[in-house]
Amino acid sequence: MKREHTNHDNFSSSGSCSSSSKPPMWPCDADDELFAVLGYSVKPSDMADVAQKIEHLEQVMCSVENDGLSQLASDTTHYNPSDLSSWLESMISGLNPTPDFDSGVNRMVVDSDFGSDLTAIPGKAVYPNPRAKPPSPAKKLKLSPQETESSESIVMVDSQENGIKLVHSLMACAEAVQKENFKLAEALVKNIGFLAVSQAGAMRKVATYFAEALARRIYGLYPANPDSGFTDLLQMHFYETCPYLKFAHFSANQAILESFAGRDLVHVVDFSMKQGMQWPPLLQALALRPGGPPRFRLTAVGPPSTDNTDQLKEIGRKLGQLANSINVEFEYRGLVTNSLADLTAALVGRREGETVAVNSIFDLHPLLARPGAIDTVLRVVTEVKPEIFTVVEQEANHNGSVFSDRFTEALHYYSTLFDSLESCGGGSDEDRVMSEIYLGRQICNVVACEGADRVERHETLGQWRRRLGAAGFEAVHIGSNAHKQASVLLELFGGGDGYRVEEKHGCLMLGWHTRPLFATSAWRLAS
């Protein structure tokens, strides 16, 4: 049901002030309560004085000779720009031109006591850390010289300050939503849209998706249940854009291949066939196995088709053609189910003498939306008695009970993912746009939905370890060979310097710089 809200008369439909010819630094309807939440002491009534001081500062900076600002960088400490008026006064007072200064202009950098509040991406802009608390007025910033035009310094300072404000606005809005203070949440989400425009690249895109999700939650405009066919299409573009899905398929296949060593009759149960992209490499590896390939049976699980086509059957036909061309004896069966919780061991149909592997790529976390569903599925897996159970999940905790904590974790996680797409994304422009939509739909589900509709309930490897251990499984070491080959895979991917593969307790984790994003683990029934 749509929530009633109040329109602000002094704010035009385009998000700018209708009473001013110049774009303001903040929306005119941002009241004192909003500024107080964000930690900014400037008030709308102070703007005229602030504007005059900015003009004065520009005049002073223009009068400084070419080598006039390094002393300001090394000797002068300036107060946090959240108090714009006093900050500008300190800037002006520090700009006393003398002929002995070294050349340079101002650019905001972070003092040592402020550094923990920002996340530095090598070779990229400095992004605010979503885990950080809003800076207090007592925090201080210093200015250091950079060789740019002096007229750019104010823009750079304002852009970085807006970036910090943007992240704090997002978190403050999540807090307001949690406390059901929807008047404040509405004001904040409008401000977020304005601040996002001032950012570039990944920061702007992430903020826009989170702002949309917050707005949907505030006004009760919940997204429709995702169409599985369109989701599969988006995931294919995500596969082409970045190495995360390739890593998931490769690392799981490597564990399955090792478990099939020396076995003549093998059976893979795939919990989500999608487009079948995972299995051609495994078929080829089995075909090259010393002593000849085994007989290979594949049971594919998938949802009902939305376009009256038998997609599972078509995928099986193509895989059968590939298997025939490389002389692998192949048997295929598709199982259509509305949910994995509808599966039974009898439906899977294990045969005497075969070695079974159960494979799950991003299939377990949606089960957490339905009480008891995950326990039902894990019980079926134990009844099938697989040699190995491969699991790939997002390395994140988006299933906490506290909305604001879940929001902050999601903001950090997806900011890192979008930055990796922006920096090192492969594929075409269309692939990248569709990949962003793919991730944006996840963000919307995490933030805007609740109950059975919130299916993006990602949990960390540690959480899955406890859950699978309680269900009777123990971890299987994937092995250093898979780690080395995964590293080679990333080196072949364009811009792979930012990606990191880490082996942790026998599992493989792929991340961007220092943040793990996806985890592959392997399991067997405890003896």
Tab-separated table of C-alpha atoms in Angstrom, residues 251-515:
chain	number	residue	atom	x	y	z
A	251	SER	CA	36.260	-24.176	-8.759
A	252	ALA	CA	33.156	-26.353	-8.303
A	253	ASN	CA	34.004	-28.407	-11.416
A	254	GLN	CA	37.546	-28.962	-10.154
A	255	ALA	CA	36.254	-30.380	-6.880
A	256	ILE	CA	33.740	-32.598	-8.736
A	257	LEU	CA	36.388	-33.834	-11.194
A	258	GLU	CA	38.684	-34.884	-8.352
A	259	SER	CA	35.857	-36.736	-6.601
A	260	PHE	CA	35.135	-38.652	-9.833
A	261	ALA	CA	38.718	-39.905	-10.205
A	262	GLY	CA	38.748	-43.632	-11.072
A	263	ARG	CA	34.941	-43.897	-11.131
A	264	ASP	CA	33.180	-45.387	-14.166
A	265	LEU	CA	29.591	-44.314	-13.520
A	266	VAL	CA	29.120	-40.714	-12.356
A	267	HIS	CA	26.028	-38.619	-11.727
A	268	VAL	CA	25.770	-34.849	-11.226
A	269	VAL	CA	22.626	-33.316	-9.704
A	270	ASP	CA	22.562	-29.617	-10.569
A	271	PHE	CA	20.202	-27.640	-8.352
A	272	SER	CA	19.888	-24.811	-10.895
A	273	MET	CA	20.686	-25.585	-14.490
A	274	LYS	CA	20.262	-21.972	-15.754
A	275	GLN	CA	21.817	-21.968	-19.241
A	276	GLY	CA	23.983	-25.048	-18.656
A	277	MET	CA	27.219	-23.042	-19.006
A	278	GLN	CA	28.976	-24.933	-16.209
A	279	TRP	CA	28.992	-28.389	-17.770
A	280	PRO	CA	30.785	-28.276	-21.168
A	281	PRO	CA	34.201	-27.769	-19.467
A	282	LEU	CA	33.551	-30.719	-17.133
A	283	LEU	CA	32.507	-32.932	-20.052
A	284	GLN	CA	35.687	-32.007	-21.902
A	285	ALA	CA	37.834	-32.699	-18.835
A	286	LEU	CA	36.194	-36.127	-18.408
A	287	ALA	CA	36.767	-36.879	-22.084
A	288	LEU	CA	40.508	-36.324	-21.617
A	289	ARG	CA	40.752	-38.398	-18.439
A	290	PRO	CA	43.497	-41.063	-18.500
A	291	GLY	CA	41.899	-44.450	-19.078
A	292	GLY	CA	38.917	-42.958	-20.875
A	293	PRO	CA	35.806	-41.074	-19.806
A	294	PRO	CA	33.165	-42.470	-17.437
A	295	ARG	CA	29.492	-42.797	-18.214
A	296	PHE	CA	28.057	-39.438	-17.270
A	297	ARG	CA	24.523	-38.790	-16.018
A	298	LEU	CA	23.203	-35.281	-15.427
A	299	THR	CA	20.005	-34.433	-13.544
A	300	ALA	CA	19.060	-30.796	-14.094
A	301	VAL	CA	16.657	-28.981	-11.762
A	302	GLY	CA	14.882	-25.837	-12.939
A	303	PRO	CA	11.717	-23.763	-12.513
A	304	PRO	CA	8.704	-23.977	-14.832
A	305	SER	CA	9.123	-22.112	-18.095
A	306	THR	CA	7.332	-18.800	-18.471
A	307	ASP	CA	7.138	-18.890	-22.283
A	308	ASN	CA	5.721	-22.385	-22.935
A	309	THR	CA	9.115	-23.732	-24.019
A	310	ASP	CA	10.957	-26.671	-22.482
A	311	GLN	CA	14.230	-24.915	-21.755
A	312	LEU	CA	15.646	-27.772	-19.695
A	313	LYS	CA	15.078	-30.180	-22.581
A	314	GLU	CA	16.770	-27.828	-25.062
A	315	ILE	CA	19.829	-27.431	-22.837
A	316	GLY	CA	20.035	-31.210	-22.467
A	317	ARG	CA	19.899	-31.649	-26.234
A	318	LYS	CA	22.848	-29.297	-26.761
A	319	LEU	CA	24.899	-30.933	-24.013
A	320	GLY	CA	24.116	-34.328	-25.533
A	321	GLN	CA	25.439	-33.169	-28.899
A	322	LEU	CA	28.666	-31.986	-27.254
A	323	ALA	CA	29.080	-35.247	-25.316
A	324	ASN	CA	28.557	-37.277	-28.496
A	325	SER	CA	31.186	-35.234	-30.360
A	326	ILE	CA	33.841	-35.957	-27.694
A	327	ASN	CA	32.840	-39.593	-27.135
A	328	VAL	CA	31.395	-39.292	-23.640
A	329	GLU	CA	28.464	-41.600	-22.905
A	330	PHE	CA	25.810	-39.137	-21.681
A	331	GLU	CA	22.387	-39.416	-20.054
A	332	TYR	CA	20.245	-36.432	-19.175
A	333	ARG	CA	17.041	-35.748	-17.260
A	334	GLY	CA	15.328	-32.457	-16.407
A	335	LEU	CA	13.289	-31.990	-13.223
A	336	VAL	CA	10.865	-29.047	-13.166
A	337	THR	CA	10.072	-27.789	-9.665
A	338	ASN	CA	8.693	-24.558	-8.237
A	339	SER	CA	11.176	-24.803	-5.368
A	340	LEU	CA	14.135	-26.949	-4.395
A	341	ALA	CA	12.165	-27.767	-1.271
A	342	ASP	CA	9.826	-29.812	-3.506
A	343	LEU	CA	12.631	-32.250	-4.371
A	344	THR	CA	12.808	-35.743	-2.882
A	345	ALA	CA	15.537	-38.354	-2.968
A	346	ALA	CA	13.187	-40.579	-4.989
A	347	LEU	CA	12.877	-37.886	-7.674
A	348	VAL	CA	16.646	-37.615	-7.939
A	349	GLY	CA	16.825	-41.402	-8.330
A	350	ARG	CA	20.304	-42.502	-7.335
A	351	ARG	CA	21.348	-45.768	-8.961
A	352	GLU	CA	23.391	-48.611	-7.567
A	353	GLY	CA	27.117	-48.225	-8.107
A	354	GLU	CA	27.162	-44.611	-9.281
A	355	THR	CA	29.167	-41.782	-7.732
A	356	VAL	CA	26.983	-38.735	-7.109
A	357	ALA	CA	27.910	-35.063	-6.916
A	358	VAL	CA	25.337	-32.427	-5.927
A	359	ASN	CA	26.034	-28.919	-7.183
A	360	SER	CA	24.580	-25.615	-5.925
A	361	ILE	CA	25.555	-22.227	-7.397
A	362	PHE	CA	23.719	-19.421	-5.513
A	363	ASP	CA	20.811	-21.822	-4.844
A	364	LEU	CA	20.810	-22.208	-1.059
A	365	HIS	CA	20.353	-18.651	0.222
A	366	PRO	CA	16.860	-18.149	-1.345
A	367	LEU	CA	15.655	-21.135	0.705
A	368	LEU	CA	16.168	-19.104	3.882
A	369	ALA	CA	13.086	-17.039	2.954
A	370	ARG	CA	10.810	-20.019	3.697
A	371	PRO	CA	10.802	-21.569	7.185
A	372	GLY	CA	12.190	-25.089	7.108
A	373	ALA	CA	13.034	-25.094	3.378
A	374	ILE	CA	16.810	-25.250	3.827
A	375	ASP	CA	16.508	-28.140	6.289
A	376	THR	CA	14.292	-30.041	3.835
A	377	VAL	CA	16.767	-29.654	0.982
A	378	LEU	CA	19.801	-30.595	3.079
A	379	ARG	CA	17.931	-33.687	4.285
A	380	VAL	CA	17.327	-34.704	0.649
A	381	VAL	CA	21.034	-34.246	-0.099
A	382	THR	CA	21.991	-36.530	2.787
A	383	GLU	CA	19.527	-39.178	1.543
A	384	VAL	CA	21.100	-39.073	-1.931
A	385	LYS	CA	24.497	-39.784	-0.264
A	386	PRO	CA	26.718	-37.758	-2.604
A	387	GLU	CA	30.455	-38.231	-2.783
A	388	ILE	CA	30.696	-34.447	-2.837
A	389	PHE	CA	28.349	-31.489	-2.392
A	390	THR	CA	29.696	-28.282	-3.991
A	391	VAL	CA	28.335	-24.937	-2.793
A	392	VAL	CA	29.034	-21.435	-4.145
A	393	GLU	CA	27.517	-18.461	-2.334
A	394	GLN	CA	28.063	-14.722	-2.003
A	395	GLU	CA	30.412	-13.930	0.874
A	396	ALA	CA	28.151	-11.477	2.670
A	397	ASN	CA	25.693	-11.291	5.543
A	398	HIS	CA	22.459	-9.881	4.115
A	399	ASN	CA	20.181	-11.957	6.325
A	400	GLY	CA	20.497	-10.219	9.678
A	401	SER	CA	17.401	-9.306	11.670
A	402	VAL	CA	18.351	-5.609	12.064
A	403	PHE	CA	17.507	-3.689	8.891
A	404	SER	CA	20.110	-0.923	9.292
A	405	ASP	CA	22.921	-3.458	9.851
A	406	ARG	CA	21.807	-5.456	6.831
A	407	PHE	CA	21.662	-2.252	4.783
A	408	THR	CA	25.188	-1.199	5.798
A	409	GLU	CA	26.608	-4.625	4.958
A	410	ALA	CA	24.871	-4.585	1.567
A	411	LEU	CA	26.128	-1.056	0.829
A	412	HIS	CA	29.709	-2.112	1.500
A	413	TYR	CA	29.385	-5.365	-0.468
A	414	TYR	CA	27.748	-3.957	-3.598
A	415	SER	CA	29.975	-0.858	-3.610
A	416	THR	CA	32.937	-3.219	-3.935
A	417	LEU	CA	31.226	-5.278	-6.646
A	418	PHE	CA	30.317	-2.205	-8.689
A	419	ASP	CA	33.829	-0.834	-8.330
A	420	SER	CA	35.238	-4.076	-9.739
A	421	LEU	CA	32.832	-3.858	-12.690
A	422	GLU	CA	33.796	-0.244	-13.288
A	423	SER	CA	37.536	-0.933	-13.101
A	424	CYS	CA	38.010	-4.293	-14.738
A	425	GLY	CA	34.766	-5.321	-16.361
A	426	GLY	CA	35.028	-7.337	-19.562
A	427	GLY	CA	32.438	-8.030	-22.205
A	428	SER	CA	30.562	-5.429	-24.225
A	429	ASP	CA	28.863	-2.239	-23.076
A	430	GLU	CA	25.570	-4.134	-23.185
A	431	ASP	CA	27.027	-6.859	-20.960
A	432	ARG	CA	28.104	-4.299	-18.397
A	433	VAL	CA	24.773	-2.463	-18.342
A	434	MET	CA	22.867	-5.720	-17.968
A	435	SER	CA	25.267	-6.814	-15.216
A	436	GLU	CA	24.544	-3.615	-13.327
A	437	ILE	CA	20.811	-4.289	-13.667
A	438	TYR	CA	21.425	-7.839	-12.396
A	439	LEU	CA	23.123	-6.510	-9.262
A	440	GLY	CA	20.627	-3.649	-8.927
A	441	ARG	CA	17.754	-6.128	-8.705
A	442	GLN	CA	19.571	-7.900	-5.873
A	443	ILE	CA	20.034	-4.584	-4.043
A	444	CYS	CA	16.339	-3.807	-4.431
A	445	ASN	CA	15.364	-7.188	-3.018
A	446	VAL	CA	17.732	-6.933	-0.034
A	447	VAL	CA	16.561	-3.423	0.893
A	448	ALA	CA	12.926	-3.105	-0.198
A	449	CYS	CA	11.505	-6.565	0.498
A	450	GLU	CA	10.685	-8.596	3.593
A	451	GLY	CA	9.254	-11.992	4.441
A	452	ALA	CA	8.999	-14.615	1.722
A	453	ASP	CA	9.600	-11.944	-0.954
A	454	ARG	CA	13.124	-11.210	0.330
A	455	VAL	CA	15.036	-14.056	-1.301
A	456	GLU	CA	18.515	-12.484	-1.511
A	457	ARG	CA	19.428	-13.710	1.975
A	458	HIS	CA	23.174	-14.156	1.517
A	459	GLU	CA	25.197	-15.526	4.418
A	460	THR	CA	28.922	-15.845	5.023
A	461	LEU	CA	31.014	-18.978	4.676
A	462	GLY	CA	31.237	-19.215	8.460
A	463	GLN	CA	27.463	-19.210	8.727
A	464	TRP	CA	27.125	-21.906	6.047
A	465	ARG	CA	29.819	-23.951	7.767
A	466	ARG	CA	27.773	-24.016	10.978
A	467	ARG	CA	24.541	-24.770	9.104
A	468	LEU	CA	25.982	-27.604	7.000
A	469	GLY	CA	27.876	-29.023	9.972
A	470	ALA	CA	24.620	-29.222	11.925
A	471	ALA	CA	23.044	-31.087	8.971
A	472	GLY	CA	25.734	-33.794	9.081
A	473	PHE	CA	28.327	-32.545	6.570
A	474	GLU	CA	32.049	-31.975	6.913
A	475	ALA	CA	34.262	-29.811	4.706
A	476	VAL	CA	36.328	-31.265	1.864
A	477	HIS	CA	39.618	-29.516	1.104
A	478	ILE	CA	39.371	-28.216	-2.452
A	479	GLY	CA	43.155	-28.262	-2.811
A	480	SER	CA	46.029	-26.002	-3.767
A	481	ASN	CA	45.879	-27.142	-7.400
A	482	ALA	CA	42.465	-25.521	-7.809
A	483	HIS	CA	43.825	-22.366	-6.148
A	484	LYS	CA	46.713	-22.153	-8.621
A	485	GLN	CA	44.496	-22.771	-11.630
A	486	ALA	CA	41.959	-20.206	-10.426
A	487	SER	CA	44.780	-17.647	-10.168
A	488	VAL	CA	45.768	-18.416	-13.758
A	489	LEU	CA	42.134	-17.954	-14.819
A	490	LEU	CA	42.096	-14.477	-13.281
A	491	GLU	CA	45.383	-13.529	-14.947
A	492	LEU	CA	43.774	-14.297	-18.298
A	493	PHE	CA	40.900	-11.969	-17.461
A	494	GLY	CA	41.407	-8.317	-18.403
A	495	GLY	CA	42.455	-6.084	-15.539
A	496	GLY	CA	42.879	-9.007	-13.176
A	497	ASP	CA	45.268	-7.211	-10.829
A	498	GLY	CA	42.411	-6.178	-8.556
A	499	TYR	CA	41.067	-9.714	-8.087
A	500	ARG	CA	42.322	-11.884	-5.241
A	501	VAL	CA	41.910	-15.644	-4.726
A	502	GLU	CA	42.321	-16.801	-1.151
A	503	GLU	CA	42.305	-20.310	0.275
A	504	LYS	CA	40.567	-20.369	3.660
A	505	HIS	CA	40.033	-23.588	5.640
A	506	GLY	CA	40.089	-25.616	2.443
A	507	CYS	CA	37.632	-23.309	0.627
A	508	LEU	CA	38.342	-20.842	-2.160
A	509	MET	CA	37.297	-17.199	-1.967
A	510	LEU	CA	37.379	-14.665	-4.792
A	511	GLY	CA	37.326	-10.973	-3.994
A	512	TRP	CA	38.221	-7.493	-5.169
A	513	HIS	CA	41.364	-6.147	-3.475
A	514	THR	CA	40.920	-6.941	0.229
A	515	ARG	CA	37.185	-7.716	0.207
